[in-house]
XYZ file of C-alpha atoms in Angstrom:
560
model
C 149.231 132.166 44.544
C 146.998 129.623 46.733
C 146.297 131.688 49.183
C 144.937 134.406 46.528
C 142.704 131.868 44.926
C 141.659 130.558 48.438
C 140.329 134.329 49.388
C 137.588 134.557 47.233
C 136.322 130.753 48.222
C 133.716 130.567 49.750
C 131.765 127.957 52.500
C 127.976 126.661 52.140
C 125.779 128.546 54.798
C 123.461 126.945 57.218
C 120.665 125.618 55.065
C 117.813 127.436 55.268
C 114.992 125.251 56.043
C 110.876 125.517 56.191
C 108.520 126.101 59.052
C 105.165 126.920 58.060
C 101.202 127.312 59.091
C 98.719 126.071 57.794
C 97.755 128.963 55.639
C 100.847 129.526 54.582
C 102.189 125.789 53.425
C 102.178 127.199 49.506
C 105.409 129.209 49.832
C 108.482 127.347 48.969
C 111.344 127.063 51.387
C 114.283 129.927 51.614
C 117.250 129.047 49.425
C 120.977 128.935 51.023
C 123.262 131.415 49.727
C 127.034 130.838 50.003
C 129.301 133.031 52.594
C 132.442 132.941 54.296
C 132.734 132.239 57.773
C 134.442 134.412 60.579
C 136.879 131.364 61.182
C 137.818 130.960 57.335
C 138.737 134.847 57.039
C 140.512 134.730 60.410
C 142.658 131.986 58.793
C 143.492 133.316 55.461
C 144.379 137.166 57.173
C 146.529 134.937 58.784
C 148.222 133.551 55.977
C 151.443 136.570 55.193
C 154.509 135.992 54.416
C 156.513 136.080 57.723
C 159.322 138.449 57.751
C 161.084 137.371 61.169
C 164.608 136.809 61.288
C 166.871 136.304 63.720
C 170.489 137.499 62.793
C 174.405 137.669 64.561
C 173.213 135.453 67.848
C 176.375 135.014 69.535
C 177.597 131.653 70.203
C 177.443 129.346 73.064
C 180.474 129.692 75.316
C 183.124 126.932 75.658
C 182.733 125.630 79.174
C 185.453 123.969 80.771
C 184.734 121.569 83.574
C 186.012 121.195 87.158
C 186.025 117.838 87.467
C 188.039 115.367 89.796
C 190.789 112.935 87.928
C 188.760 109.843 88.504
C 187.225 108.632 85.662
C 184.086 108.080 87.253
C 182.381 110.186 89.781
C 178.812 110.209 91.351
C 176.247 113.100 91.818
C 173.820 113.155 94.553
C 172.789 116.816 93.860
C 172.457 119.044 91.073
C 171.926 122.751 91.469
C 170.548 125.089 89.155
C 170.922 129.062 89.391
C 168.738 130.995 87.997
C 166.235 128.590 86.350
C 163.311 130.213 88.529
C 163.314 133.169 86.258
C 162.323 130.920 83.056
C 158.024 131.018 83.272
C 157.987 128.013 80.582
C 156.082 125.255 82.977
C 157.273 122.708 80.370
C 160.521 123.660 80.660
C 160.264 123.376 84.457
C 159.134 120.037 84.129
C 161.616 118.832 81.544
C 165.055 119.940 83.541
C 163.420 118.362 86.563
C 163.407 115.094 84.426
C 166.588 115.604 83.300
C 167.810 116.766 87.137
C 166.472 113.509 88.363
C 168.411 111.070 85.384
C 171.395 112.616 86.660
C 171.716 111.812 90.288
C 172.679 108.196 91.356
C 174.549 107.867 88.434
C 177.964 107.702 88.111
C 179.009 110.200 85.334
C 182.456 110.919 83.417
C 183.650 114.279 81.781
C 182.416 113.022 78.191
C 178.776 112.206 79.532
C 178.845 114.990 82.153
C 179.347 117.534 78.426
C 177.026 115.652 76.657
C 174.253 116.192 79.732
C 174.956 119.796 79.518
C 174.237 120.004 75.687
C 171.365 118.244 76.414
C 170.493 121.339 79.105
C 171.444 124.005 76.247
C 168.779 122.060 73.624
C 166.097 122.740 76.549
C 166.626 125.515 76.515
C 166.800 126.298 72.982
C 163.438 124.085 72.168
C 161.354 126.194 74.918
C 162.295 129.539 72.715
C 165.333 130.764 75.117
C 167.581 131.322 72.352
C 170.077 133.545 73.774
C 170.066 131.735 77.223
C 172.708 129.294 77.797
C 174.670 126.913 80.771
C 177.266 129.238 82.170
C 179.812 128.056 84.749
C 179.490 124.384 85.900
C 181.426 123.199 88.531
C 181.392 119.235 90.205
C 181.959 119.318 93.795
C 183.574 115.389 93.997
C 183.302 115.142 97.997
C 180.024 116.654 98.414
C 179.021 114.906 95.102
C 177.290 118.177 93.908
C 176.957 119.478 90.682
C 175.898 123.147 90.192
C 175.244 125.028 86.907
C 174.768 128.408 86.583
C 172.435 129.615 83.624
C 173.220 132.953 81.863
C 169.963 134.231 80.985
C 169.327 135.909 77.963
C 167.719 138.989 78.162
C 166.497 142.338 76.155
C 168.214 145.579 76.310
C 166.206 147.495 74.329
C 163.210 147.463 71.002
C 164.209 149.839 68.616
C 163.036 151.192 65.283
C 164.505 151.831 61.987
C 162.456 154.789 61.115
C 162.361 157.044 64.262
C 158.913 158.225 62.618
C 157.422 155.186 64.441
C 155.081 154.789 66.668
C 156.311 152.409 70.168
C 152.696 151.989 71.112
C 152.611 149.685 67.712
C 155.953 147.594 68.294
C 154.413 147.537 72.683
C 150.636 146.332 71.338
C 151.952 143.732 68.668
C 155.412 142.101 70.271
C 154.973 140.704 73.553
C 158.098 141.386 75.188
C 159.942 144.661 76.406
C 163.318 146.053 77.614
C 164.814 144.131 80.234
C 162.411 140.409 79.917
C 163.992 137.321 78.860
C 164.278 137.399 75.455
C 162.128 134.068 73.992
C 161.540 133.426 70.102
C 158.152 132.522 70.631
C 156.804 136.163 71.994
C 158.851 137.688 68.692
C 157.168 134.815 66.235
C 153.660 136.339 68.027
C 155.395 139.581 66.884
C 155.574 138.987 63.460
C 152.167 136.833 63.296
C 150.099 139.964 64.367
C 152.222 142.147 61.792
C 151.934 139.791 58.904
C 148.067 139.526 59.241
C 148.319 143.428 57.914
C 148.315 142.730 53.938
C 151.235 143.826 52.009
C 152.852 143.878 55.560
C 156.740 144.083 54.797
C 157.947 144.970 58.694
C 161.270 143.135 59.786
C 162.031 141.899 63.055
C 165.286 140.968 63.856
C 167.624 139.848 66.632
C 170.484 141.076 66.985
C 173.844 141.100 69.659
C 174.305 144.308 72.196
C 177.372 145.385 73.844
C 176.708 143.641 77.284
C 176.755 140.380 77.636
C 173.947 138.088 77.484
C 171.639 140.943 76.279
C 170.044 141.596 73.143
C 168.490 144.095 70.645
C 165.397 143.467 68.936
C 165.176 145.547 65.379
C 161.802 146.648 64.149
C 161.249 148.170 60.344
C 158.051 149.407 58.767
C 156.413 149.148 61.416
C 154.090 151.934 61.233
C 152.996 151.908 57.421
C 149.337 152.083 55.834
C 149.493 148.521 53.428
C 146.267 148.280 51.420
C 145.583 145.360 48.854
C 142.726 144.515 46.707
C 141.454 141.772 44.062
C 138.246 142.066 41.627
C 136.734 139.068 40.134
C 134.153 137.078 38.307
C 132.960 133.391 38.261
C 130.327 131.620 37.738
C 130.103 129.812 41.345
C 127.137 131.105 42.952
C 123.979 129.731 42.511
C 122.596 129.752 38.833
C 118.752 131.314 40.225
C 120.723 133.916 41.039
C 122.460 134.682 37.945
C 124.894 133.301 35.360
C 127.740 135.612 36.351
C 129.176 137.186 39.541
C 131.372 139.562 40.288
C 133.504 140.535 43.544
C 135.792 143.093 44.913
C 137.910 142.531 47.485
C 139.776 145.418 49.911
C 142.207 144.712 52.796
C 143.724 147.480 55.000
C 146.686 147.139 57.384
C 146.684 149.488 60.008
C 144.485 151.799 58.809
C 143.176 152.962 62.635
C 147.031 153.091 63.483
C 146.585 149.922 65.583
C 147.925 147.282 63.971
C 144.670 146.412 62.587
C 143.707 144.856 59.396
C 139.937 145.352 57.815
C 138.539 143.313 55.421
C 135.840 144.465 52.727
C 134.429 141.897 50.382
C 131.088 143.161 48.173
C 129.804 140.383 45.921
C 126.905 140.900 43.237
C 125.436 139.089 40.173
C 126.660 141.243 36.489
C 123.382 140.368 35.252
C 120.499 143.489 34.923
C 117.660 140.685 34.878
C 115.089 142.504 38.111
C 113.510 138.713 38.279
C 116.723 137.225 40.286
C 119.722 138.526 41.976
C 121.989 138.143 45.264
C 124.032 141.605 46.939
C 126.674 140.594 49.401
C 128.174 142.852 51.873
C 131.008 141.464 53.944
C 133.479 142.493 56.359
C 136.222 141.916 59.290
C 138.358 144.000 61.381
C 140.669 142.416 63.691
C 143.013 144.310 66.087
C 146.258 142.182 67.841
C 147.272 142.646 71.841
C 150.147 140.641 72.300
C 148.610 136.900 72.363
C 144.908 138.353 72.096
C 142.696 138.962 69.086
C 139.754 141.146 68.908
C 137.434 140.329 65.326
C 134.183 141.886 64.516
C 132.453 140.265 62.132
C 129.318 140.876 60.069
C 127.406 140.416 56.275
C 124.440 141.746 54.516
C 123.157 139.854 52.644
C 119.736 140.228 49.811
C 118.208 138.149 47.261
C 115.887 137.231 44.964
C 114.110 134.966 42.943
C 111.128 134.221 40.949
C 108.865 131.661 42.906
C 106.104 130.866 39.785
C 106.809 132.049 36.167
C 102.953 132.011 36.299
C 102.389 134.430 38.453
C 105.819 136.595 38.639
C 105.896 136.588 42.254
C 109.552 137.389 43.586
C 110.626 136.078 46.896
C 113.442 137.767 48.721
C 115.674 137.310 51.849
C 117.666 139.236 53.558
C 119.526 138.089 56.328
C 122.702 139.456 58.153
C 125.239 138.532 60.874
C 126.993 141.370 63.743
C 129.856 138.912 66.022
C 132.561 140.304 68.448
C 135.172 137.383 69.268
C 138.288 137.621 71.400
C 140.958 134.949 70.847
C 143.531 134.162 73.124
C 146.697 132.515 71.737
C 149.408 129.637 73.393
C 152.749 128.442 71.481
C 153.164 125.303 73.473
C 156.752 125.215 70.772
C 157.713 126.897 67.863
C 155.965 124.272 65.623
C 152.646 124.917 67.514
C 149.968 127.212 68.527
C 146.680 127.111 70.238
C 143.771 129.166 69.909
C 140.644 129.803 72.547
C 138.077 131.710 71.363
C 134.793 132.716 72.457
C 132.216 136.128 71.972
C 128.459 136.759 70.551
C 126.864 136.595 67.266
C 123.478 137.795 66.143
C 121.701 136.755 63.288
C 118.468 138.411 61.682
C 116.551 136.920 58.677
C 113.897 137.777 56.912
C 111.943 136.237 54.368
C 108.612 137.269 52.027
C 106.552 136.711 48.855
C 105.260 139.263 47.064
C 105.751 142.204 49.943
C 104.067 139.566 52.504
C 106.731 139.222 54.731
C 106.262 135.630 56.192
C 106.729 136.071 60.144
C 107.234 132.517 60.642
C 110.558 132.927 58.582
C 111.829 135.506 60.773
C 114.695 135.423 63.358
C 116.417 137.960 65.174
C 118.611 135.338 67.263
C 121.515 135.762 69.477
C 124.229 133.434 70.268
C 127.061 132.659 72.577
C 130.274 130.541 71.107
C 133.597 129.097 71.942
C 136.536 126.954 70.300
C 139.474 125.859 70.291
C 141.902 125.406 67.262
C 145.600 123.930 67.476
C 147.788 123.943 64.422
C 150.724 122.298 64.000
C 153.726 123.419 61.188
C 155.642 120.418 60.127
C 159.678 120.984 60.179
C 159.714 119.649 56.781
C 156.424 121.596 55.209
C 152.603 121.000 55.487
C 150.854 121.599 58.670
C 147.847 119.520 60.846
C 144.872 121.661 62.612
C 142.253 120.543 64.460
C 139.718 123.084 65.397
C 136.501 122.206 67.708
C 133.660 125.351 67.444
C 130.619 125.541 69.840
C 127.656 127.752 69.595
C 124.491 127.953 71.324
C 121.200 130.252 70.534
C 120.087 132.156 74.008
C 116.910 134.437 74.583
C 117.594 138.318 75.422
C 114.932 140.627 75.276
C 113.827 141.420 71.725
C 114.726 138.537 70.546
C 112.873 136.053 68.245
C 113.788 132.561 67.873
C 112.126 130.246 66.086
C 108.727 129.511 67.190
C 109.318 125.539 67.816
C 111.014 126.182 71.112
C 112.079 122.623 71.046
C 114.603 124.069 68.640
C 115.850 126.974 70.604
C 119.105 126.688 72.922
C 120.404 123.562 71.070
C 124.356 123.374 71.590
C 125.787 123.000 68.392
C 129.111 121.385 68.293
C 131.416 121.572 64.757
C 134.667 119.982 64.295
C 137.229 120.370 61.646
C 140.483 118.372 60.736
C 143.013 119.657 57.645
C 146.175 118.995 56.585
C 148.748 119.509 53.660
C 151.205 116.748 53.410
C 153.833 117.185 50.857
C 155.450 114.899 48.797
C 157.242 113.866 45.722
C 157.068 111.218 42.608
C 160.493 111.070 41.289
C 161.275 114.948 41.295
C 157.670 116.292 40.723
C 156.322 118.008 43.858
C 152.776 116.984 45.238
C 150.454 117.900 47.897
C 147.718 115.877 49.570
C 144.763 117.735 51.371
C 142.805 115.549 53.378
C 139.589 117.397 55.436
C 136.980 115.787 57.696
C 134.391 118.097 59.212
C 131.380 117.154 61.635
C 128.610 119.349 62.977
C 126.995 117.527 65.884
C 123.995 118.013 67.897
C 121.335 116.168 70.553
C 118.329 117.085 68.786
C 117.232 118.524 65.824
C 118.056 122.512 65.073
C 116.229 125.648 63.531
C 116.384 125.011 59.688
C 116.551 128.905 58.690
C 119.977 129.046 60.600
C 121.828 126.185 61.669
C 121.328 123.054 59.658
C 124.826 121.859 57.536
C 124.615 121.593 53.797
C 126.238 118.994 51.910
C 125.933 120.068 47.808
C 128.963 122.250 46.241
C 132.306 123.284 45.376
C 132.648 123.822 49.203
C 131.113 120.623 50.840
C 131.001 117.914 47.834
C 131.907 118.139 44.059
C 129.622 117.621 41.602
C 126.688 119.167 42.543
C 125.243 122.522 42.124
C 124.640 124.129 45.678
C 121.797 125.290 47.243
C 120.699 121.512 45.285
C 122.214 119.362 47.880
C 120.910 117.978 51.845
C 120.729 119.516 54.742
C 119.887 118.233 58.182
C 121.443 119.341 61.521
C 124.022 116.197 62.079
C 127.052 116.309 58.987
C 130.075 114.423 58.079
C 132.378 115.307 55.093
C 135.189 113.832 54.016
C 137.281 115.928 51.034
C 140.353 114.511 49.768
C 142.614 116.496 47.006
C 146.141 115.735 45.425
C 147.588 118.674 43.632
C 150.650 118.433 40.801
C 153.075 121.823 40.898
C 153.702 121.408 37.312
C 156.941 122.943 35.843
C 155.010 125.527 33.730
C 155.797 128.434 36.896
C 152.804 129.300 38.863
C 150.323 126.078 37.476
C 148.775 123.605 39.492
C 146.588 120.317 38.211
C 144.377 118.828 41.118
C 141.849 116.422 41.308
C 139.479 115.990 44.681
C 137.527 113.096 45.498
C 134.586 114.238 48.213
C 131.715 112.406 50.401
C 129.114 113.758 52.562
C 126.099 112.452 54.517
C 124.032 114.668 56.830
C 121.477 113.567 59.065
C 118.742 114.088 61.922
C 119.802 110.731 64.013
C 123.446 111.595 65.210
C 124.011 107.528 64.893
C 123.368 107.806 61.102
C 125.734 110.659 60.790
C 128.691 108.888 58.403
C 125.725 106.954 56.050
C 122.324 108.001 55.858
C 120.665 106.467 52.989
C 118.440 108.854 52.155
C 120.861 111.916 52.338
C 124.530 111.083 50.962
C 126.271 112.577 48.045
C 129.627 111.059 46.453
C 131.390 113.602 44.243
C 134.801 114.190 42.122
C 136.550 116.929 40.489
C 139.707 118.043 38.541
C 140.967 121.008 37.802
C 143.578 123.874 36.878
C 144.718 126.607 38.961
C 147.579 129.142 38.490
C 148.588 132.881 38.374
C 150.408 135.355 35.914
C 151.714 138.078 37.335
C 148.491 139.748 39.274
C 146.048 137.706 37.001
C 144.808 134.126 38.632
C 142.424 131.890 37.447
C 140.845 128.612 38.929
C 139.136 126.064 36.232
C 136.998 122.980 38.413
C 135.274 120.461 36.240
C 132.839 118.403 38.938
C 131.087 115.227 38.463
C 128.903 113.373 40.514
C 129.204 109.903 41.352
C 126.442 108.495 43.354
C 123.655 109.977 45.216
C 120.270 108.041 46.470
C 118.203 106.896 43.653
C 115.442 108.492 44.780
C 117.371 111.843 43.776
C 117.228 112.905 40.108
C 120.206 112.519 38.145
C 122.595 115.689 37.233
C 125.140 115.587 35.025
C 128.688 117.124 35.354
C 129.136 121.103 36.115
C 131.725 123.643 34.864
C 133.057 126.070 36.910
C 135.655 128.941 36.874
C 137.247 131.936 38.898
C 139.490 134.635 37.157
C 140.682 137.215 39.436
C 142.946 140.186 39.358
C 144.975 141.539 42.335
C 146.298 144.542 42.983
């Protein structure tokens, strides 16, 4: 239920900011529309139920020691067979720790089994489920101690449905007949399955007839899923329209590539020709084993009356084309890190009246990279951390904006999130806690990179596109949400603060641009019907700003 109420939520865009000549200093400044980004999409297509399970692993073997009748006996050696064909460099480096506590110590049979469980939970952390210590033997006079490891390993990937495709179950799990058999490449598995919505394919482990070998069980694996939502809220900005509607279409594996393909169009219900916003949005993201190919792009239009003297309209269009590739690590089961890097290119266009203003136009290309690490808590919740850089470069054809002081700025944006569970006698609660920065030297092109603060997405309480913007940002975003017993209903309320800046050192208070807002709310879902309820109020602001008062705001949407 949160993560169908989280689809549809969108993030402020850049705001869009106001060079002008001389003759032209009478036309008001673009206004911001909201979007997603490529980075919130990639997250929530992320977001399936996972559907790995791993079934009838055979025991560990009872090993029975050759030791001496002394009680105590010293090792100057210990050998290990086999551990060259484990790749895990952290593994490597922990049984060489765990090698070098063991000699020059004088061990007994009890310790000796308990350093060899030890060995097996290595084993078992780094992913090697169905690997194992095999024979151990103690040679007392030589003082040597040699283990041989049985090494798991995969006889063979199968499907249920012999109608199934291998080139899906080779592209999406990691792993083939005859590698050691590690949880972490099947978990990567079932991560680029479940990113396919409605996704219901099985993995599962399971025992062969030879020993120390394994079958891995595939089902659905070649199915067409499709989902969809429609909704309408009142969140978008009120010179666009009072109401807005959306439709939302997801595809899994429509090109027969494990792909998923995203389709969101957005438009204000109203027939009023004086104001309006389109939105067309989409992603399409195709899985390699650890690697992630995303296309990106919107379309967006709108309009608005500039004078209600003279009935000009102003409109904007502007619209976005990236190609990432992601490359993914699982350092442990709990976590998983993410480089990224590719192209984006970003055209705007503003005018008044048909006058297209050429000073508002961009056709700007960009190079970016990141890195993201998220980490799943054994108990619930999660922690990411996610560091994005992007940088406008000059290719032929391009236009930048003409203050070339403001071209080829890097641009450096950080996010932190968690959820942290927890409960008050035996009500269950969740704390969200969010920081994000956006970072830079000097100051940035106004039309596409300065951060917003203003918004159900950056700071409760006020109306967005009616907020600050500046290219240096800091928000902080705090939220405690009830799971009531009524099934399916949440109560939250969000405390948020946000200062942006030109002067990097005035970043986390800037006088003159800081916003302090709260917010409670209701959220929930019957059956395929959900519905989000946010009433925002503002709590302080610079008294140079004129006062707002409170805002209503709702989101009832209907999946199918």
């Amino acid at each position: 239920m949160r993560i169908e109420l989280s689809i549809l939520i969108y993030c402020i865009l850049w705001c869009c900011a106001f060079f002008s000549v001389a003759n032209e200093s009478h036309i008001d400044p673009p206004v911001p529309v909201d979007l997603p980004t490529e980075t919130q999409l990639r997250d929530q297509l992320l977001q399936q139920n996972d559907n790995v399970s791993l079934v009838n692993l055979a025991p560990q073997n009872k090993r029975e020691f050759i030791t001496p009748s002394v009680h105590c006996f010293s090792i100057k050696q210990v050998k290990l067979h086999h551990l060259d064909e484990f790749s895990s460099s952290s593994l490597q480096r922990q049984v060489a720790k765990w090698q070098a506590e063991l000699v020059g110590h004088c061990q007994s049979q009890a310790l000796l089994e308990q350093d060899i469980n030890i060995l097996n939970a290595l084993l078992y952390d780094a992913g090697y489920v169905t690997s194992e210590v095999g024979k151990v033997d103690l040679y007392a006079d030589d003082e040597v101690l040699d283990i041989t490891l049985n090494v798991g390993r995969v006889q063979d990937i199968v499907s249920e449905a012999p109608t199934d495709k291998r080139y899906l179950i080779s592209q999406a799990v990691p792993v083939k007949k005859g590698d050691i058999l590690n949880v972490k490449d099947i978990e990567q598995g079932a991560d680029n399955f479940r990113s396919r919505p409605n996704s219901n394919v099985k993995i599962q482990i399971e025992p062969s007839s030879k020993e120390h070998e394994s079958i891995i069980s595939l089902s659905q694996v070649g199915k067409r899923t499709m989902a969809g939502s429609v909704s309408i809220d009142n969140k978008e900005q009120k010179i666009y329209g009072d109401l807005f509607g959306t439709t939302r279409l997801s595809f899994g594996n429509l090109a027969q590539l494990n792909d998923t393909l995203m389709v969101i169009l957005s438009s204000q219900l109203d027939t009023l020709k004086s104001r309006g916003i389109k939105k067309q949005i989409f992603l399409w993201q195709v899985p390699y084993h650890y690697w992630r190919a995303t296309l990106f792009g919107y379309d967006i239009g709108s309009k608005m009356r500039v004078s209600e003297v003279t009935k000009e309209l102003q409109k904007t269009r502007q619209q976005l084309l990236s190609f990432e590739i992601q490359r993914q690590f699982r350092p442990s089961t709990q976590r998983t890190v993410t480089l990224s890097g590719g192209i984006q290119y970003y055209t705007y266009r503003n005018e008044v009246s048909g006058y297209r203003l050429s000073v508002h136009e961009r056709r700007s290309p960009y190079v970016n990279a990141g890195i993201e690490q998220n980490y799943r808590f054994m108990r619930g919740g999660y922690l990411n951390a996610k560091l994005h850089y992007k940088q406008s470069v000059f290719i032929p054809g391009a236009r930048l904006s003409p203050i070339d002081s403001l071209n080829g700025v890097p641009i450096f944006n950080l996010n932190f999130d968690a959820l942290i569970p927890f409960k008050i006698t035996s009500q269950q609660f969740f704390y969200q806690p969010e920081m994000i920065f956006q970072l830079t030297r000097s100051d940035i092109d106004g039309l596409l990179d300065k951060a917003t603060i203003g918004g159900l997405y950056s700071v409760y309480g006020f109306e967005s596109g009616k907020g600050y913007s500046d290219a240096n940002q800091f928000v902080s975003r705090h939220k405690v949400t009830w799971l009531t017993p009524l099934n399916n209903q949440m109560l939250f309320s969000a405390i948020d603060y946000g200062s942006v800046s030109e002067d990097r050192k005035k970043i986390f208070y800037n006088k003159n641009k800081y916003l302090v807002g709260a917010a409670i709310g209701l959220e929930g879902s019957f059956k395929k019907l959900s519905y989000q309820l946010v009433w925002s109020i503002p709590l302080s602001a610079p008294s140079s700003r004129e006062a707002t008062g409170s805002q209503f705001n709702f989101n009832t949407q209907f999946n199918f």
